[in-house]
Amino acid sequence: KNQVEQSPQSLIILEGKNCTLQCNYTVSPFSNLRWYKQDTGRGPVSLTIMTFSENTKSNGRYTATLDADTKQSSLHITASQLSDSASYICVVSALTGGGNKLTFGTGTQLKVEL
Amino acid sequence: DVKVTQSSRYLVKRTGEKVFLECVQDMDHENMFWYRQDPGLGLRLIYFSYDVKMKEKGDIPEGYSVSREKKERFSLILESASTNQTSMYLCAGGLGEKLFFGSGTQLSVL
């Protein structure tokens, strides 16, 4: 069964600090991995999409890594800001005969405080 | 950027009512999806559509139906709402590998 597990479930950090969110998956056959940011009461917004051959991808202060061998990904946030407070969702896509099938993690709830 | 608009942010309905959730996208693309999001669970796919008048069941289609009469509009229908359908409903439009989500509709069924 395809699964995506994220850790930690929730995290509180001080503004300006860095943090790393983890995503482990058992999705097969792997197509790509995405990180989304979801603000409270809003829909998720894409941060990065990584394919099998990509190890690192950055989007501003967000850097995602992918280790396809160990089936792990991380999202590193540098110099956190209050606006980074949100849920971060890892989504892994499996390539099936009917197209890409997405499996969503339950998210890491990040709170950035002063 | 692509814009996906859901007509209602909050809805309160009674058990047994027929409920329509509307979603409109401004991209000229075929793929549209309906998900529900519940605390402690990842997004779960209800229905999706790759073209007008075409629909496919997702992982949890029971108790739901959809309508895609025009490319830009994808409606989710709860034929007879039940309390276990209280949830956040998210519509998404697909463009290549990217999904663009609407802001969501928080539905409460009393």
mmCIF file of C-alpha atoms in Angstrom:
data_model
loop_
_atom_site.group_PDB
_atom_site.id
_atom_site.type_symbol
_atom_site.label_atom_id
_atom_site.label_comp_id
_atom_site.label_asym_id
_atom_site.label_seq_id
_atom_site.Cartn_x
_atom_site.Cartn_y
_atom_site.Cartn_z
ATOM 1 C CA LYS A 1 0.000 0.000 0.000
ATOM 2 C CA ASN A 2 1.323 3.431 -0.931
ATOM 3 C CA GLN A 3 1.992 5.555 2.122
ATOM 4 C CA VAL A 4 3.528 8.911 2.926
ATOM 5 C CA GLU A 5 4.584 9.671 6.487
ATOM 6 C CA GLN A 6 5.654 13.088 7.686
ATOM 7 C CA SER A 7 7.458 14.112 10.822
ATOM 8 C CA PRO A 8 7.227 15.865 13.090
ATOM 9 C CA GLN A 9 3.473 16.212 13.298
ATOM 10 C CA SER A 10 3.876 19.724 14.638
ATOM 11 C CA LEU A 11 6.738 22.103 15.316
ATOM 12 C CA ILE A 12 7.195 25.466 17.017
ATOM 13 C CA ILE A 13 10.270 27.571 16.279
ATOM 14 C CA LEU A 14 11.404 31.134 16.899
ATOM 15 C CA GLU A 15 11.479 33.635 14.087
ATOM 16 C CA GLY A 16 14.807 33.649 12.291
ATOM 17 C CA LYS A 17 15.620 30.034 13.104
ATOM 18 C CA ASN A 18 15.972 27.220 10.584
ATOM 19 C CA CYS A 19 14.007 24.002 10.571
ATOM 20 C CA THR A 20 13.770 20.744 8.646
ATOM 21 C CA LEU A 21 10.651 18.741 7.929
ATOM 22 C CA GLN A 22 10.812 15.071 6.994
ATOM 23 C CA CYS A 23 8.874 12.912 4.563
ATOM 24 C CA ASN A 24 9.230 9.125 4.170
ATOM 25 C CA TYR A 25 7.318 7.275 1.511
ATOM 26 C CA THR A 26 6.631 3.784 0.261
ATOM 27 C CA VAL A 27 5.076 4.807 -3.057
ATOM 28 C CA SER A 28 5.905 2.738 -6.085
ATOM 29 C CA PRO A 29 6.582 3.144 -8.946
ATOM 30 C CA PHE A 30 7.845 6.593 -8.057
ATOM 31 C CA SER A 31 7.139 9.467 -10.425
ATOM 32 C CA ASN A 32 7.733 12.662 -8.469
ATOM 33 C CA LEU A 33 7.528 14.225 -5.027
ATOM 34 C CA ARG A 34 5.947 17.569 -4.219
ATOM 35 C CA TRP A 35 5.901 19.831 -1.221
ATOM 36 C CA TYR A 36 2.906 22.073 -0.637
ATOM 37 C CA LYS A 37 2.320 24.878 1.853
ATOM 38 C CA GLN A 38 -1.186 25.273 3.214
ATOM 39 C CA ASP A 39 -2.085 28.377 5.178
ATOM 40 C CA THR A 40 -4.939 28.062 7.635
ATOM 41 C CA GLY A 41 -8.269 28.186 5.823
ATOM 42 C CA ARG A 42 -6.666 28.143 2.388
ATOM 43 C CA GLY A 43 -5.885 25.564 -0.257
ATOM 44 C CA PRO A 44 -2.387 24.085 -0.609
ATOM 45 C CA VAL A 45 0.126 25.927 -2.782
ATOM 46 C CA SER A 46 2.983 24.148 -4.536
ATOM 47 C CA LEU A 47 6.517 24.865 -3.272
ATOM 48 C CA THR A 48 8.600 22.353 -5.215
ATOM 49 C CA ILE A 49 8.280 19.330 -7.477
ATOM 50 C CA MET A 50 11.150 16.843 -7.605
ATOM 51 C CA THR A 51 11.680 13.973 -10.002
ATOM 52 C CA PHE A 52 13.742 10.839 -9.505
ATOM 53 C CA SER A 53 16.951 12.398 -10.831
ATOM 54 C CA GLU A 54 16.817 15.544 -8.689
ATOM 55 C CA ASN A 55 18.543 15.591 -5.302
ATOM 56 C CA THR A 56 17.977 19.198 -4.316
ATOM 57 C CA LYS A 57 15.657 21.959 -5.377
ATOM 58 C CA SER A 58 15.315 25.427 -3.902
ATOM 59 C CA ASN A 59 12.525 27.971 -3.907
ATOM 60 C CA GLY A 60 13.682 31.059 -2.045
ATOM 61 C CA ARG A 61 14.182 30.139 1.602
ATOM 62 C CA TYR A 62 12.774 26.663 0.999
ATOM 63 C CA THR A 63 15.113 23.840 -0.015
ATOM 64 C CA ALA A 64 13.835 20.341 -0.692
ATOM 65 C CA THR A 65 16.034 17.267 -0.886
ATOM 66 C CA LEU A 66 15.225 13.852 -2.223
ATOM 67 C CA ASP A 67 16.957 10.520 -1.645
ATOM 68 C CA ALA A 68 15.204 8.097 -3.963
ATOM 69 C CA ASP A 69 17.231 5.160 -2.645
ATOM 70 C CA THR A 70 16.046 5.540 0.941
ATOM 71 C CA LYS A 71 12.697 7.024 -0.155
ATOM 72 C CA GLN A 72 13.107 10.091 1.987
ATOM 73 C CA SER A 73 12.660 13.768 1.387
ATOM 74 C CA SER A 74 13.193 16.798 3.547
ATOM 75 C CA LEU A 75 12.088 20.406 3.380
ATOM 76 C CA HIS A 76 14.500 22.878 4.949
ATOM 77 C CA ILE A 77 13.303 26.367 5.806
ATOM 78 C CA THR A 78 15.983 28.971 6.342
ATOM 79 C CA ALA A 79 15.638 32.127 8.432
ATOM 80 C CA SER A 80 12.020 31.458 9.262
ATOM 81 C CA GLN A 81 9.416 34.215 9.194
ATOM 82 C CA LEU A 82 6.036 34.525 10.869
ATOM 83 C CA SER A 83 4.426 34.007 7.463
ATOM 84 C CA ASP A 84 5.973 30.539 7.281
ATOM 85 C CA SER A 85 3.429 29.402 9.878
ATOM 86 C CA ALA A 86 1.381 26.847 7.961
ATOM 87 C CA SER A 87 0.912 23.166 7.298
ATOM 88 C CA TYR A 88 3.488 21.608 4.971
ATOM 89 C CA ILE A 89 2.277 18.647 2.985
ATOM 90 C CA CYS A 90 4.401 16.064 1.196
ATOM 91 C CA VAL A 91 2.771 14.465 -1.835
ATOM 92 C CA VAL A 92 4.229 11.534 -3.745
ATOM 93 C CA SER A 93 3.118 10.613 -7.235
ATOM 94 C CA ALA A 94 3.070 7.026 -8.505
ATOM 95 C CA LEU A 95 3.095 6.326 -12.201
ATOM 96 C CA THR A 96 0.232 3.980 -12.999
ATOM 97 C CA GLY A 97 -1.382 2.776 -16.196
ATOM 98 C CA GLY A 98 -4.116 5.326 -15.690
ATOM 99 C CA GLY A 99 -1.756 8.225 -15.106
ATOM 100 C CA ASN A 100 -0.194 9.689 -11.974
ATOM 101 C CA LYS A 101 -1.768 8.714 -8.675
ATOM 102 C CA LEU A 102 -1.077 11.011 -5.735
ATOM 103 C CA THR A 103 -0.607 9.963 -2.123
ATOM 104 C CA PHE A 104 -0.749 12.787 0.419
ATOM 105 C CA GLY A 105 0.983 12.947 3.761
ATOM 106 C CA THR A 106 -0.948 14.305 6.738
ATOM 107 C CA GLY A 107 1.303 17.338 6.960
ATOM 108 C CA THR A 108 3.579 19.020 9.480
ATOM 109 C CA GLN A 109 2.017 21.954 11.277
ATOM 110 C CA LEU A 110 4.680 24.653 11.674
ATOM 111 C CA LYS A 111 4.270 27.645 13.957
ATOM 112 C CA VAL A 112 6.826 30.443 13.912
ATOM 113 C CA GLU A 113 6.802 32.657 16.996
ATOM 114 C CA LEU A 114 8.466 35.926 17.967
ATOM 115 C CA ASP B 1 -0.895 31.854 -12.345
ATOM 116 C CA VAL B 2 -3.869 29.560 -12.592
ATOM 117 C CA LYS B 3 -6.875 30.475 -10.507
ATOM 118 C CA VAL B 4 -9.277 27.948 -9.052
ATOM 119 C CA THR B 5 -12.350 29.415 -7.379
ATOM 120 C CA GLN B 6 -14.731 27.653 -5.043
ATOM 121 C CA SER B 7 -18.028 29.425 -4.676
ATOM 122 C CA SER B 8 -18.471 29.061 -0.915
ATOM 123 C CA ARG B 9 -15.944 29.250 1.923
ATOM 124 C CA TYR B 10 -18.383 27.970 4.549
ATOM 125 C CA LEU B 11 -21.596 25.980 4.258
ATOM 126 C CA VAL B 12 -23.950 24.624 6.896
ATOM 127 C CA LYS B 13 -26.477 22.036 5.762
ATOM 128 C CA ARG B 14 -28.894 19.632 7.368
ATOM 129 C CA THR B 15 -28.793 15.861 7.177
ATOM 130 C CA GLY B 16 -30.559 14.613 4.064
ATOM 131 C CA GLU B 17 -30.186 17.827 2.067
ATOM 132 C CA LYS B 18 -28.786 17.780 -1.464
ATOM 133 C CA VAL B 19 -25.616 19.856 -1.520
ATOM 134 C CA PHE B 20 -23.796 21.370 -4.482
ATOM 135 C CA LEU B 21 -20.184 22.517 -4.239
ATOM 136 C CA GLU B 22 -19.064 24.550 -7.209
ATOM 137 C CA CYS B 23 -15.578 24.974 -8.608
ATOM 138 C CA VAL B 24 -14.413 27.086 -11.524
ATOM 139 C CA GLN B 25 -10.937 27.277 -13.067
ATOM 140 C CA ASP B 26 -9.615 29.934 -15.399
ATOM 141 C CA MET B 27 -7.064 27.771 -17.232
ATOM 142 C CA ASP B 28 -7.939 26.062 -20.451
ATOM 143 C CA HIS B 29 -7.056 22.665 -19.099
ATOM 144 C CA GLU B 30 -8.931 19.457 -18.785
ATOM 145 C CA ASN B 31 -7.921 18.021 -15.429
ATOM 146 C CA MET B 32 -9.995 18.805 -12.363
ATOM 147 C CA PHE B 33 -10.197 17.088 -8.990
ATOM 148 C CA TRP B 34 -12.261 17.045 -5.805
ATOM 149 C CA TYR B 35 -10.605 16.158 -2.488
ATOM 150 C CA ARG B 36 -11.720 16.154 1.093
ATOM 151 C CA GLN B 37 -9.402 16.997 3.962
ATOM 152 C CA ASP B 38 -9.970 15.786 7.515
ATOM 153 C CA PRO B 39 -7.809 16.297 10.618
ATOM 154 C CA GLY B 40 -5.138 13.612 10.914
ATOM 155 C CA LEU B 41 -5.772 12.340 7.405
ATOM 156 C CA GLY B 42 -4.122 13.344 4.167
ATOM 157 C CA LEU B 43 -6.163 14.709 1.322
ATOM 158 C CA ARG B 44 -8.333 11.992 -0.139
ATOM 159 C CA LEU B 45 -9.503 11.969 -3.743
ATOM 160 C CA ILE B 46 -13.256 11.811 -4.244
ATOM 161 C CA TYR B 47 -13.675 12.237 -8.003
ATOM 162 C CA PHE B 48 -11.708 13.606 -10.910
ATOM 163 C CA SER B 49 -12.330 14.542 -14.493
ATOM 164 C CA TYR B 50 -10.008 14.690 -17.477
ATOM 165 C CA ASP B 51 -12.501 16.169 -19.907
ATOM 166 C CA VAL B 52 -15.973 17.597 -20.297
ATOM 167 C CA LYS B 53 -18.709 15.109 -19.415
ATOM 168 C CA MET B 54 -16.056 12.674 -18.261
ATOM 169 C CA LYS B 55 -15.670 11.584 -14.630
ATOM 170 C CA GLU B 56 -13.702 8.971 -12.760
ATOM 171 C CA LYS B 57 -14.085 7.732 -9.201
ATOM 172 C CA GLY B 58 -11.311 8.451 -6.807
ATOM 173 C CA ASP B 59 -10.564 6.649 -3.567
ATOM 174 C CA ILE B 60 -13.695 7.631 -1.627
ATOM 175 C CA PRO B 61 -16.570 8.283 -4.073
ATOM 176 C CA GLU B 62 -19.355 6.798 -1.957
ATOM 177 C CA GLY B 63 -22.090 9.317 -1.208
ATOM 178 C CA TYR B 64 -20.848 11.774 -3.835
ATOM 179 C CA SER B 65 -21.368 12.462 -7.507
ATOM 180 C CA VAL B 66 -19.936 15.072 -9.877
ATOM 181 C CA SER B 67 -20.894 17.053 -12.924
ATOM 182 C CA ARG B 68 -18.634 18.461 -15.653
ATOM 183 C CA GLU B 69 -20.830 20.127 -18.267
ATOM 184 C CA LYS B 70 -18.244 22.766 -19.208
ATOM 185 C CA LYS B 71 -14.456 22.567 -19.176
ATOM 186 C CA GLU B 72 -14.073 25.345 -16.632
ATOM 187 C CA ARG B 73 -16.636 24.081 -14.106
ATOM 188 C CA PHE B 74 -16.551 20.942 -11.949
ATOM 189 C CA SER B 75 -19.315 20.436 -9.400
ATOM 190 C CA LEU B 76 -19.380 18.059 -6.445
ATOM 191 C CA ILE B 77 -22.809 16.819 -5.382
ATOM 192 C CA LEU B 78 -23.789 15.284 -2.083
ATOM 193 C CA GLU B 79 -27.045 13.549 -2.934
ATOM 194 C CA SER B 80 -28.179 13.226 0.682
ATOM 195 C CA ALA B 81 -25.788 14.889 3.098
ATOM 196 C CA SER B 82 -24.788 12.996 6.211
ATOM 197 C CA THR B 83 -22.900 14.101 9.308
ATOM 198 C CA ASN B 84 -19.822 12.070 8.310
ATOM 199 C CA GLN B 85 -19.508 14.293 5.258
ATOM 200 C CA THR B 86 -18.634 17.242 7.456
ATOM 201 C CA SER B 87 -15.219 18.176 6.127
ATOM 202 C CA MET B 88 -13.055 20.634 4.208
ATOM 203 C CA TYR B 89 -13.564 20.135 0.476
ATOM 204 C CA LEU B 90 -10.811 21.185 -1.894
ATOM 205 C CA CYS B 91 -11.110 21.516 -5.641
ATOM 206 C CA ALA B 92 -7.986 21.436 -7.798
ATOM 207 C CA GLY B 93 -7.093 22.008 -11.416
ATOM 208 C CA GLY B 94 -4.146 20.233 -12.995
ATOM 209 C CA LEU B 95 -1.553 21.733 -15.301
ATOM 210 C CA GLY B 96 1.183 19.285 -16.166
ATOM 211 C CA GLU B 97 2.641 18.037 -12.901
ATOM 212 C CA LYS B 98 1.238 20.925 -10.894
ATOM 213 C CA LEU B 99 -2.035 21.048 -9.033
ATOM 214 C CA PHE B 100 -3.656 24.386 -8.283
ATOM 215 C CA PHE B 101 -6.068 24.313 -5.393
ATOM 216 C CA GLY B 102 -9.028 26.470 -4.562
ATOM 217 C CA SER B 103 -9.382 27.994 -1.098
ATOM 218 C CA GLY B 104 -11.634 25.200 0.061
ATOM 219 C CA THR B 105 -15.200 24.903 1.311
ATOM 220 C CA GLN B 106 -15.718 24.012 4.964
ATOM 221 C CA LEU B 107 -18.953 22.044 5.004
ATOM 222 C CA SER B 108 -20.784 21.285 8.220
ATOM 223 C CA VAL B 109 -23.673 18.827 8.122
ATOM 224 C CA LEU B 110 -25.915 19.020 11.171
#
